[in-house]
PDB file of C-alpha atoms and ligand atoms in Angstrom:
ATOM      1  CA  SER Y 133      21.900   3.119  23.528  1.00 41.00           C
ATOM      2  CA  GLY Y 134      19.649   0.655  21.926  1.00 43.00           C
ATOM      3  CA  GLY Y 135      17.272   0.623  24.839  1.00 45.00           C
ATOM      4  CA  LYS Y 136      13.788  -0.588  24.032  1.00 48.00           C
ATOM      5  CA  SER Y 137      12.174   2.859  24.416  1.00 51.00           C
ATOM      6  CA  GLU Y 138      14.491   4.284  21.739  1.00 68.00           C
ATOM      7  CA  SER Y 139      13.907   1.729  18.982  1.00 93.00           C
ATOM      8  CA  ARG Y 140      11.087   2.397  16.524  1.00 98.00           C
ATOM      9  CA  GLY Y 141       8.906   0.237  14.409  1.00 98.00           C
ATOM     10  CA  ALA Y 142       9.276   0.081  10.646  1.00 98.00           C
ATOM     11  CA  LEU Y 143       6.753   1.336   8.102  1.00 98.00           C
ATOM     12  CA  ILE Y 144       6.335  -1.273   5.439  1.00 98.00           C
ATOM     13  CA  VAL Y 145       3.899  -0.909   2.526  1.00 98.00           C
ATOM     14  CA  LEU Y 146       2.696  -3.449   0.023  1.00 98.00           C
ATOM     15  CA  GLU Y 147       1.758  -2.213  -3.288  1.00 98.00           C
ATOM     16  CA  GLY Y 148       0.557  -3.800  -6.600  1.00 98.00           C
ATOM     17  CA  LEU Y 149      -2.346  -4.318  -8.855  1.00 97.00           C
ATOM     18  CA  ASP Y 150      -5.614  -5.723  -7.752  1.00 95.00           C
ATOM     19  CA  ARG Y 151      -5.230  -9.628  -7.121  1.00 96.00           C
ATOM     20  CA  SER Y 152      -1.316  -9.275  -6.985  1.00 97.00           C
ATOM     21  CA  GLY Y 153      -1.349 -10.969  -3.589  1.00 98.00           C
ATOM     22  CA  LYS Y 154      -1.018  -8.018  -1.145  1.00 98.00           C
ATOM     23  CA  THR Y 155      -3.636  -9.033   1.319  1.00 97.00           C
ATOM     24  CA  SER Y 156      -2.347 -12.687   1.481  1.00 97.00           C
ATOM     25  CA  GLN Y 157       1.237 -11.734   1.989  1.00 98.00           C
ATOM     26  CA  SER Y 158       0.605  -8.817   4.395  1.00 98.00           C
ATOM     27  CA  SER Y 159      -1.157 -11.309   6.789  1.00 98.00           C
ATOM     28  CA  LYS Y 160       1.594 -13.886   6.409  1.00 98.00           C
ATOM     29  CA  LEU Y 161       4.009 -11.096   7.297  1.00 98.00           C
ATOM     30  CA  LEU Y 162       2.190 -10.113  10.329  1.00 98.00           C
ATOM     31  CA  THR Y 163       2.308 -13.763  11.691  1.00 98.00           C
ATOM     32  CA  TYR Y 164       5.947 -14.016  10.810  1.00 98.00           C
ATOM     33  CA  LEU Y 165       6.952 -10.821  12.861  1.00 98.00           C
ATOM     34  CA  GLU Y 166       4.679 -11.711  15.665  1.00 98.00           C
ATOM     35  CA  GLY Y 167       6.180 -15.290  15.777  1.00 98.00           C
ATOM     36  CA  LEU Y 168       9.585 -13.515  16.160  1.00 98.00           C
ATOM     37  CA  GLY Y 169       8.282 -11.469  19.212  1.00 97.00           C
ATOM     38  CA  HIS Y 170       8.033  -8.171  17.294  1.00 98.00           C
ATOM     39  CA  SER Y 171       5.156  -5.800  17.983  1.00 98.00           C
ATOM     40  CA  ALA Y 172       3.365  -5.482  14.626  1.00 98.00           C
ATOM     41  CA  GLU Y 173       0.035  -4.571  13.187  1.00 98.00           C
ATOM     42  CA  LEU Y 174      -1.605  -4.933   9.845  1.00 98.00           C
ATOM     43  CA  TRP Y 175      -3.191  -1.690   8.404  1.00 98.00           C
ATOM     44  CA  ARG Y 176      -4.874  -1.088   5.033  1.00 98.00           C
ATOM     45  CA  PHE Y 177      -5.976   1.668   2.837  1.00 98.00           C
ATOM     46  CA  PRO Y 178      -8.495   2.626   2.249  1.00 98.00           C
ATOM     47  CA  ASP Y 179      -9.528   2.205   5.740  1.00 98.00           C
ATOM     48  CA  ARG Y 180     -13.142   1.786   5.279  1.00 98.00           C
ATOM     49  CA  SER Y 181     -14.016   2.007   9.079  1.00 97.00           C
ATOM     50  CA  THR Y 182     -13.921   5.943   9.256  1.00 98.00           C
ATOM     51  CA  ASN Y 183     -16.624   8.333   7.850  1.00 98.00           C
ATOM     52  CA  VAL Y 184     -14.245   9.258   5.107  1.00 98.00           C
ATOM     53  CA  GLY Y 185     -13.661   5.513   4.431  1.00 98.00           C
ATOM     54  CA  GLN Y 186     -17.259   4.945   4.166  1.00 98.00           C
ATOM     55  CA  MET Y 187     -17.635   7.445   1.402  1.00 98.00           C
ATOM     56  CA  ILE Y 188     -14.758   5.746  -0.382  1.00 98.00           C
ATOM     57  CA  SER Y 189     -16.270   2.376   0.040  1.00 98.00           C
ATOM     58  CA  MET Y 190     -19.600   3.629  -1.441  1.00 98.00           C
ATOM     59  CA  TYR Y 191     -17.741   5.140  -4.440  1.00 98.00           C
ATOM     60  CA  LEU Y 192     -15.624   1.837  -5.103  1.00 97.00           C
ATOM     61  CA  SER Y 193     -18.811  -0.168  -5.081  1.00 96.00           C
ATOM     62  CA  ASN Y 194     -20.511   2.081  -7.529  1.00 96.00           C
ATOM     63  CA  LYS Y 195     -23.178   3.299  -4.902  1.00 97.00           C
ATOM     64  CA  SER Y 196     -22.106   6.838  -5.350  1.00 97.00           C
ATOM     65  CA  GLN Y 197     -20.479   8.963  -8.060  1.00 97.00           C
ATOM     66  CA  LEU Y 198     -17.655  11.493  -7.323  1.00 98.00           C
ATOM     67  CA  ASP Y 199     -15.574  13.801  -9.462  1.00 98.00           C
ATOM     68  CA  ASP Y 200     -12.023  12.200  -9.956  1.00 98.00           C
ATOM     69  CA  HIS Y 201     -10.371  14.945  -7.912  1.00 98.00           C
ATOM     70  CA  THR Y 202     -12.880  14.689  -5.118  1.00 98.00           C
ATOM     71  CA  ILE Y 203     -12.326  10.924  -4.611  1.00 98.00           C
ATOM     72  CA  HIS Y 204      -8.490  11.479  -4.969  1.00 99.00           C
ATOM     73  CA  LEU Y 205      -8.643  13.950  -2.009  1.00 99.00           C
ATOM     74  CA  LEU Y 206     -10.832  11.630   0.051  1.00 99.00           C
ATOM     75  CA  PHE Y 207      -8.270   8.811  -0.317  1.00 99.00           C
ATOM     76  CA  SER Y 208      -5.650  11.207   0.835  1.00 99.00           C
ATOM     77  CA  ALA Y 209      -7.710  12.454   3.660  1.00 99.00           C
ATOM     78  CA  ASN Y 210      -8.242   8.921   4.773  1.00 99.00           C
ATOM     79  CA  ARG Y 211      -4.468   8.528   5.056  1.00 99.00           C
ATOM     80  CA  TRP Y 212      -4.243  11.954   6.864  1.00 98.00           C
ATOM     81  CA  GLU Y 213      -6.731  10.924   9.463  1.00 98.00           C
ATOM     82  CA  LYS Y 214      -4.432   7.997  10.395  1.00 98.00           C
ATOM     83  CA  ARG Y 215      -1.152   9.860  10.294  1.00 98.00           C
ATOM     84  CA  SER Y 216      -0.832  10.661  13.969  1.00 98.00           C
ATOM     85  CA  LEU Y 217      -1.712   7.290  15.176  1.00 98.00           C
ATOM     86  CA  MET Y 218       0.657   5.855  12.587  1.00 98.00           C
ATOM     87  CA  GLU Y 219       3.485   8.049  14.072  1.00 98.00           C
ATOM     88  CA  THR Y 220       2.704   7.182  17.716  1.00 98.00           C
ATOM     89  CA  LYS Y 221       2.707   3.464  16.830  1.00 98.00           C
ATOM     90  CA  LEU Y 222       6.037   3.509  14.952  1.00 98.00           C
ATOM     91  CA  LYS Y 223       7.657   5.747  17.651  1.00 98.00           C
ATOM     92  CA  THR Y 224       6.529   3.219  20.504  1.00 97.00           C
ATOM     93  CA  GLY Y 225       8.043   0.409  18.620  1.00 98.00           C
ATOM     94  CA  THR Y 226       5.265  -1.234  16.710  1.00 98.00           C
ATOM     95  CA  THR Y 227       5.893  -2.188  13.091  1.00 98.00           C
ATOM     96  CA  LEU Y 228       3.110  -1.415  10.626  1.00 99.00           C
ATOM     97  CA  ILE Y 229       2.496  -3.590   7.529  1.00 99.00           C
ATOM     98  CA  VAL Y 230       0.243  -1.447   5.339  1.00 99.00           C
ATOM     99  CA  ASP Y 231      -1.718  -2.907   2.509  1.00 98.00           C
ATOM    100  CA  ARG Y 232      -1.718  -0.022  -0.010  1.00 98.00           C
ATOM    101  CA  TYR Y 233      -0.658   3.599   0.531  1.00 98.00           C
ATOM    102  CA  SER Y 234       0.034   6.895  -1.266  1.00 98.00           C
ATOM    103  CA  TYR Y 235       1.413   5.185  -4.287  1.00 98.00           C
ATOM    104  CA  SER Y 236      -2.006   3.575  -4.911  1.00 98.00           C
ATOM    105  CA  GLY Y 237      -3.500   6.971  -4.453  1.00 98.00           C
ATOM    106  CA  VAL Y 238      -1.119   8.539  -7.144  1.00 98.00           C
ATOM    107  CA  ALA Y 239      -1.171   5.504  -9.513  1.00 98.00           C
ATOM    108  CA  PHE Y 240      -4.901   5.126  -9.712  1.00 98.00           C
ATOM    109  CA  SER Y 241      -5.804   8.794 -10.148  1.00 98.00           C
ATOM    110  CA  SER Y 242      -3.118   9.579 -12.526  1.00 98.00           C
ATOM    111  CA  ALA Y 243      -4.268   6.433 -14.550  1.00 98.00           C
ATOM    112  CA  LYS Y 244      -7.497   8.417 -14.992  1.00 98.00           C
ATOM    113  CA  GLY Y 245      -5.497  11.306 -16.451  1.00 98.00           C
ATOM    114  CA  LEU Y 246      -5.017  13.505 -13.477  1.00 98.00           C
ATOM    115  CA  ALA Y 247      -1.698  15.223 -13.571  1.00 98.00           C
ATOM    116  CA  LEU Y 248       1.167  13.311 -11.633  1.00 98.00           C
ATOM    117  CA  GLU Y 249       2.194  16.374  -9.574  1.00 97.00           C
ATOM    118  CA  TRP Y 250      -1.322  17.311  -8.562  1.00 98.00           C
ATOM    119  CA  CYS Y 251      -1.998  13.719  -7.481  1.00 98.00           C
ATOM    120  CA  LYS Y 252       1.280  13.721  -5.315  1.00 98.00           C
ATOM    121  CA  ALA Y 253       0.740  17.167  -3.857  1.00 98.00           C
ATOM    122  CA  PRO Y 254      -1.853  16.159  -1.032  1.00 98.00           C
ATOM    123  CA  GLU Y 255       0.452  13.061   0.057  1.00 98.00           C
ATOM    124  CA  ILE Y 256       3.426  15.537   0.969  1.00 98.00           C
ATOM    125  CA  GLY Y 257       3.968  15.315   4.644  1.00 98.00           C
ATOM    126  CA  LEU Y 258       2.533  11.910   5.254  1.00 98.00           C
ATOM    127  CA  LEU Y 259       4.924   9.357   6.740  1.00 98.00           C
ATOM    128  CA  SER Y 260       7.510   7.920   4.232  1.00 98.00           C
ATOM    129  CA  PRO Y 261       7.617   4.182   4.250  1.00 98.00           C
ATOM    130  CA  ASP Y 262      10.875   2.490   5.116  1.00 98.00           C
ATOM    131  CA  LEU Y 263      10.095  -0.233   2.607  1.00 98.00           C
ATOM    132  CA  VAL Y 264       7.764  -0.503  -0.314  1.00 98.00           C
ATOM    133  CA  LEU Y 265       7.158  -4.178  -1.483  1.00 98.00           C
ATOM    134  CA  TYR Y 266       5.875  -3.913  -5.026  1.00 98.00           C
ATOM    135  CA  LEU Y 267       4.197  -7.261  -6.000  1.00 98.00           C
ATOM    136  CA  ASP Y 268       4.764  -7.182  -9.725  1.00 98.00           C
ATOM    137  CA  ILE Y 269       2.341  -8.995 -11.990  1.00 98.00           C
ATOM    138  CA  GLN Y 270       1.166  -8.603 -15.637  1.00 97.00           C
ATOM    139  CA  PRO Y 271      -2.445  -7.297 -15.566  1.00 96.00           C
ATOM    140  CA  GLU Y 272      -3.593 -10.152 -17.642  1.00 95.00           C
ATOM    141  CA  LYS Y 273      -2.166 -12.655 -15.242  1.00 96.00           C
ATOM    142  CA  ALA Y 274      -3.801 -10.895 -12.224  1.00 95.00           C
ATOM    143  CA  ALA Y 275      -7.183 -10.874 -14.108  1.00 92.00           C
ATOM    144  CA  GLU Y 276      -6.851 -14.693 -14.385  1.00 92.00           C
ATOM    145  CA  ARG Y 277      -6.772 -15.124 -10.464  1.00 91.00           C
ATOM    146  CA  GLY Y 278     -10.300 -15.872  -9.530  1.00 74.00           C
ATOM    147  CA  GLY Y 279     -11.673 -13.140 -11.711  1.00 70.00           C
ATOM    148  CA  TYR Y 280     -12.502  -9.491 -10.608  1.00 76.00           C
ATOM    149  CA  GLY Y 281     -15.323  -8.665  -8.364  1.00 76.00           C
ATOM    150  CA  GLY Y 282     -17.560  -5.830  -9.148  1.00 80.00           C
ATOM    151  CA  GLU Y 283     -15.659  -2.956  -7.869  1.00 89.00           C
ATOM    152  CA  ARG Y 284     -15.007   0.248  -9.814  1.00 92.00           C
ATOM    153  CA  TYR Y 285     -11.437  -0.275 -10.910  1.00 93.00           C
ATOM    154  CA  GLU Y 286     -11.615  -4.014 -11.465  1.00 91.00           C
ATOM    155  CA  GLN Y 287     -11.305  -4.037 -15.232  1.00 92.00           C
ATOM    156  CA  LEU Y 288      -8.309  -5.190 -17.297  1.00 93.00           C
ATOM    157  CA  GLU Y 289      -7.851  -1.990 -19.513  1.00 96.00           C
ATOM    158  CA  PHE Y 290      -7.712   0.237 -16.475  1.00 96.00           C
ATOM    159  CA  GLN Y 291      -5.477  -2.053 -14.568  1.00 96.00           C
ATOM    160  CA  LYS Y 292      -2.978  -1.885 -17.610  1.00 97.00           C
ATOM    161  CA  LYS Y 293      -2.914   1.981 -17.119  1.00 98.00           C
ATOM    162  CA  VAL Y 294      -2.330   1.580 -13.414  1.00 98.00           C
ATOM    163  CA  ALA Y 295       0.633  -0.708 -13.891  1.00 98.00           C
ATOM    164  CA  LYS Y 296       2.329   2.011 -16.054  1.00 98.00           C
ATOM    165  CA  CYS Y 297       1.650   4.770 -13.628  1.00 98.00           C
ATOM    166  CA  TYR Y 298       3.206   2.627 -10.793  1.00 98.00           C
ATOM    167  CA  GLN Y 299       6.344   2.454 -12.875  1.00 97.00           C
ATOM    168  CA  VAL Y 300       7.146   6.202 -12.575  1.00 95.00           C
ATOM    169  CA  LEU Y 301       6.769   6.019  -8.682  1.00 96.00           C
ATOM    170  CA  HIS Y 302       9.549   3.692  -7.913  1.00 94.00           C
ATOM    171  CA  ASP Y 303      12.471   4.996  -5.660  1.00 92.00           C
ATOM    172  CA  ALA Y 304      15.147   3.580  -3.485  1.00 92.00           C
ATOM    173  CA  SER Y 305      12.713   2.341  -0.787  1.00 95.00           C
ATOM    174  CA  TRP Y 306      11.029   0.025  -3.304  1.00 98.00           C
ATOM    175  CA  LYS Y 307      11.748  -3.743  -3.754  1.00 98.00           C
ATOM    176  CA  ILE Y 308      10.254  -5.241  -6.975  1.00 98.00           C
ATOM    177  CA  ILE Y 309       8.909  -8.872  -6.210  1.00 98.00           C
ATOM    178  CA  ASP Y 310       7.888 -11.278  -8.953  1.00 98.00           C
ATOM    179  CA  ALA Y 311       4.314 -11.913  -7.851  1.00 98.00           C
ATOM    180  CA  CYS Y 312       3.899 -14.870 -10.224  1.00 98.00           C
ATOM    181  CA  GLN Y 313       6.019 -17.182  -8.071  1.00 98.00           C
ATOM    182  CA  PRO Y 314       4.374 -19.757  -5.718  1.00 98.00           C
ATOM    183  CA  ILE Y 315       2.904 -18.041  -2.660  1.00 98.00           C
ATOM    184  CA  GLU Y 316       5.523 -19.773  -0.341  1.00 98.00           C
ATOM    185  CA  ASP Y 317       8.419 -18.578  -2.403  1.00 98.00           C
ATOM    186  CA  ILE Y 318       7.227 -14.909  -2.281  1.00 98.00           C
ATOM    187  CA  GLU Y 319       6.648 -15.331   1.339  1.00 98.00           C
ATOM    188  CA  LYS Y 320      10.197 -16.502   2.130  1.00 98.00           C
ATOM    189  CA  GLN Y 321      11.629 -13.596  -0.074  1.00 98.00           C
ATOM    190  CA  LEU Y 322       9.441 -10.988   1.734  1.00 98.00           C
ATOM    191  CA  GLN Y 323      10.382 -12.283   5.132  1.00 98.00           C
ATOM    192  CA  GLU Y 324      14.107 -11.762   4.586  1.00 98.00           C
ATOM    193  CA  ILE Y 325      13.814  -8.111   3.202  1.00 98.00           C
ATOM    194  CA  VAL Y 326      11.271  -7.166   5.870  1.00 98.00           C
ATOM    195  CA  LEU Y 327      13.416  -8.585   8.957  1.00 98.00           C
ATOM    196  CA  ASP Y 328      16.299  -6.451   7.491  1.00 98.00           C
ATOM    197  CA  CYS Y 329      14.267  -3.377   7.351  1.00 98.00           C
ATOM    198  CA  VAL Y 330      12.845  -3.919  10.922  1.00 98.00           C
ATOM    199  CA  MET Y 331      16.446  -4.296  12.271  1.00 98.00           C
ATOM    200  CA  THR Y 332      17.544  -1.077  10.474  1.00 98.00           C
ATOM    201  CA  CYS Y 333      14.763   0.787  11.888  1.00 98.00           C
ATOM    202  CA  GLN Y 334      15.517  -0.455  15.364  1.00 96.00           C
ATOM    203  CA  LYS Y 335      18.939   0.771  15.117  1.00 96.00           C
ATOM    204  CA  GLY Y 336      17.716   4.298  14.730  1.00 93.00           C
ATOM    205  CA  LYS Y 337      16.922   5.013  11.205  1.00 96.00           C
ATOM    206  CA  PRO Y 338      15.063   8.302  11.261  1.00 96.00           C
ATOM    207  CA  LEU Y 339      11.367   8.685  10.159  1.00 97.00           C
ATOM    208  CA  SER Y 340      10.935  10.972   7.211  1.00 97.00           C
ATOM    209  CA  ASN Y 341       7.955  12.431   5.294  1.00 98.00           C
ATOM    210  CA  LEU Y 342       6.643  11.934   1.498  1.00 98.00           C
ATOM    211  CA  TRP Y 343       8.076  12.745  -0.836  1.00 90.00           C
ATOM    212  CA  SER Y 344      11.811  12.861   0.133  1.00 72.00           C
TER     213      SER Y 344
HETATM  214  N1  LIG N 294      -7.320   2.880  -4.352  1.00 92.13           N
HETATM  215  C1  LIG N 294      -7.167   4.139  -4.830  1.00 92.13           C
HETATM  216  O1  LIG N 294      -7.630   4.481  -5.977  1.00 92.13           O
HETATM  217  N2  LIG N 294      -6.514   5.077  -4.202  1.00 92.13           N
HETATM  218  C2  LIG N 294      -5.921   5.032  -2.971  1.00 92.13           C
HETATM  219  O2  LIG N 294      -5.360   5.798  -2.366  1.00 92.13           O
HETATM  220  C3  LIG N 294      -6.062   3.716  -2.477  1.00 92.13           C
HETATM  221  C4  LIG N 294      -6.629   2.711  -3.227  1.00 92.13           C
HETATM  222  C5  LIG N 294      -5.419   3.344  -1.175  1.00 92.13           C
HETATM  223  C6  LIG N 294      -9.670  -0.817  -3.172  1.00 92.13           C
HETATM  224  O3  LIG N 294      -8.528  -1.613  -2.927  1.00 92.13           O
HETATM  225  C7  LIG N 294      -9.341   0.006  -4.479  1.00 92.13           C
HETATM  226  O4  LIG N 294      -9.003   1.316  -4.107  1.00 92.13           O
HETATM  227  C8  LIG N 294      -8.328  -0.461  -5.270  1.00 92.13           C
HETATM  228  C9  LIG N 294      -7.215   0.622  -5.251  1.00 92.13           C
HETATM  229  C10 LIG N 294      -8.052   1.795  -5.050  1.00 92.13           C
HETATM  230  N3  LIG N 294      -8.847  -0.792  -6.569  1.00 92.13           N
HETATM  231  N4  LIG N 294      -8.309  -1.673  -7.273  1.00 92.13           N
HETATM  232  N5  LIG N 294      -8.056  -2.424  -8.129  1.00 92.13           N
HETATM  233  P1  LIG N 294      -8.677  -2.823  -2.037  1.00 92.13           P
HETATM  234  O5  LIG N 294      -7.328  -3.018  -1.120  1.00 92.13           O
HETATM  235  O6  LIG N 294      -9.976  -2.773  -1.205  1.00 92.13           O
HETATM  236  O7  LIG N 294      -8.801  -3.989  -3.011  1.00 92.13           O
HETATM  237  P2  LIG N 294      -7.563  -4.690  -3.688  1.00 92.13           P
HETATM  238  O8  LIG N 294      -6.120  -4.126  -3.521  1.00 92.13           O
HETATM  239  O9  LIG N 294      -7.963  -4.757  -5.162  1.00 92.13           O
HETATM  240  O10 LIG N 294      -7.235  -6.075  -3.052  1.00 92.13           O
HETATM  241  P3  LIG N 294      -7.517  -7.598  -3.454  1.00 92.13           P
HETATM  242  O11 LIG N 294      -8.524  -7.786  -4.477  1.00 92.13           O
HETATM  243  O12 LIG N 294      -7.854  -8.190  -2.191  1.00 92.13           O
HETATM  244  O13 LIG N 294      -6.076  -8.000  -4.148  1.00 92.13           O
HETATM  245  P4  LIG N 294      -4.712  -8.514  -3.349  1.00 92.13           P
HETATM  246  O14 LIG N 294      -4.777  -8.172  -1.821  1.00 92.13           O
HETATM  247  O15 LIG N 294      -3.644  -7.970  -3.977  1.00 92.13           O
HETATM  248  O16 LIG N 294      -4.694 -10.028  -3.441  1.00 92.13           O
HETATM  249  P5  LIG N 294      -5.029 -11.167  -2.493  1.00 92.13           P
HETATM  250  O17 LIG N 294      -6.504 -11.133  -2.104  1.00 92.13           O
HETATM  251  O18 LIG N 294      -4.052 -11.579  -1.606  1.00 92.13           O
HETATM  252  O19 LIG N 294      -4.998 -12.362  -3.714  1.00 92.13           O
HETATM  253  C11 LIG N 294      -6.014 -12.450  -4.824  1.00 92.13           C
HETATM  254  C12 LIG N 294      -6.103 -13.819  -5.313  1.00 92.13           C
HETATM  255  O20 LIG N 294      -4.964 -14.379  -5.704  1.00 92.13           O
HETATM  256  C13 LIG N 294      -6.523 -14.787  -4.153  1.00 92.13           C
HETATM  257  O21 LIG N 294      -7.444 -15.719  -4.614  1.00 92.13           O
HETATM  258  C14 LIG N 294      -5.177 -15.545  -3.722  1.00 92.13           C
HETATM  259  O22 LIG N 294      -5.439 -16.714  -3.155  1.00 92.13           O
HETATM  260  C15 LIG N 294      -4.601 -15.561  -5.127  1.00 92.13           C
HETATM  261  N6  LIG N 294      -3.111 -15.420  -5.036  1.00 92.13           N
HETATM  262  C16 LIG N 294      -2.328 -14.600  -4.235  1.00 92.13           C
HETATM  263  N7  LIG N 294      -1.026 -14.755  -4.404  1.00 92.13           N
HETATM  264  C17 LIG N 294      -0.852 -15.825  -5.406  1.00 92.13           C
HETATM  265  C18 LIG N 294       0.286 -16.413  -5.989  1.00 92.13           C
HETATM  266  N8  LIG N 294       1.574 -16.114  -5.707  1.00 92.13           N
HETATM  267  N9  LIG N 294      -0.011 -17.337  -6.918  1.00 92.13           N
HETATM  268  C19 LIG N 294      -1.282 -17.718  -7.155  1.00 92.13           C
HETATM  269  N10 LIG N 294      -2.431 -17.032  -6.700  1.00 92.13           N
HETATM  270  C20 LIG N 294      -2.150 -16.303  -5.773  1.00 92.13           C
END
């Protein structure tokens, strides 16, 4: 046992408010894993490169208007269209570092007032992350970082609601990281947790589906 063909990659998700540092830390993690000789890729949701992703991008940049339920289902569809590729990559030994996933989907839509269970339903059956790194930052602190751009959700009052919605989604796969530490300190902390997760997956931890 332990042969190369049997070991799978890890599904590692970064979550957090806008400006919490997800993008910076994801790319550092990729460099770190590749440096150790692991096969790894950086993914992000929404994936704006697909047709569905382009509809989402138009919505986020306020170039189109969509009903709250409709955009929620598009975000979910954008994950579903990548599910089989995701499974193939993981099963052939590639670790995926994913910048936002189903938790963003549920947190942002439920922050608008949609029912939590309704928001979770279309995510059922997507692959369950082996690890969720939640970059924890107060919305006021996040807003101070370079200011928000012009995208739809980049407003302090809304981000406060999103922060509350994230809180009910925590489970055993989550690690809460203080995102107000210096970038290098967060980086070191994440490296340790991620390496541990990659090793556990290599040893044969089975893949599972949301939400279980
Ligand atoms: N959304 C949704 O509604 N439903 C869904 O299913 C999904 C998403 C998947 C698009 O996301 C929007 O879609 C998003 C959620 C919603 N809306 N909001 N808000 P996106 O991924 O395209 O955009 P974003 O998540 O808002 O990314 P971001 O602005 O790039 O933030 P970030 O990746 O977390 O942070 P960063 O770019 O790494 O860092 C931000 C700045 O802070 C930058 O200047 C850094 O240099 C600085 N920084 C980073 N770390 C630190 C530390 N530790 N100290 C000081 N300064 C720092």
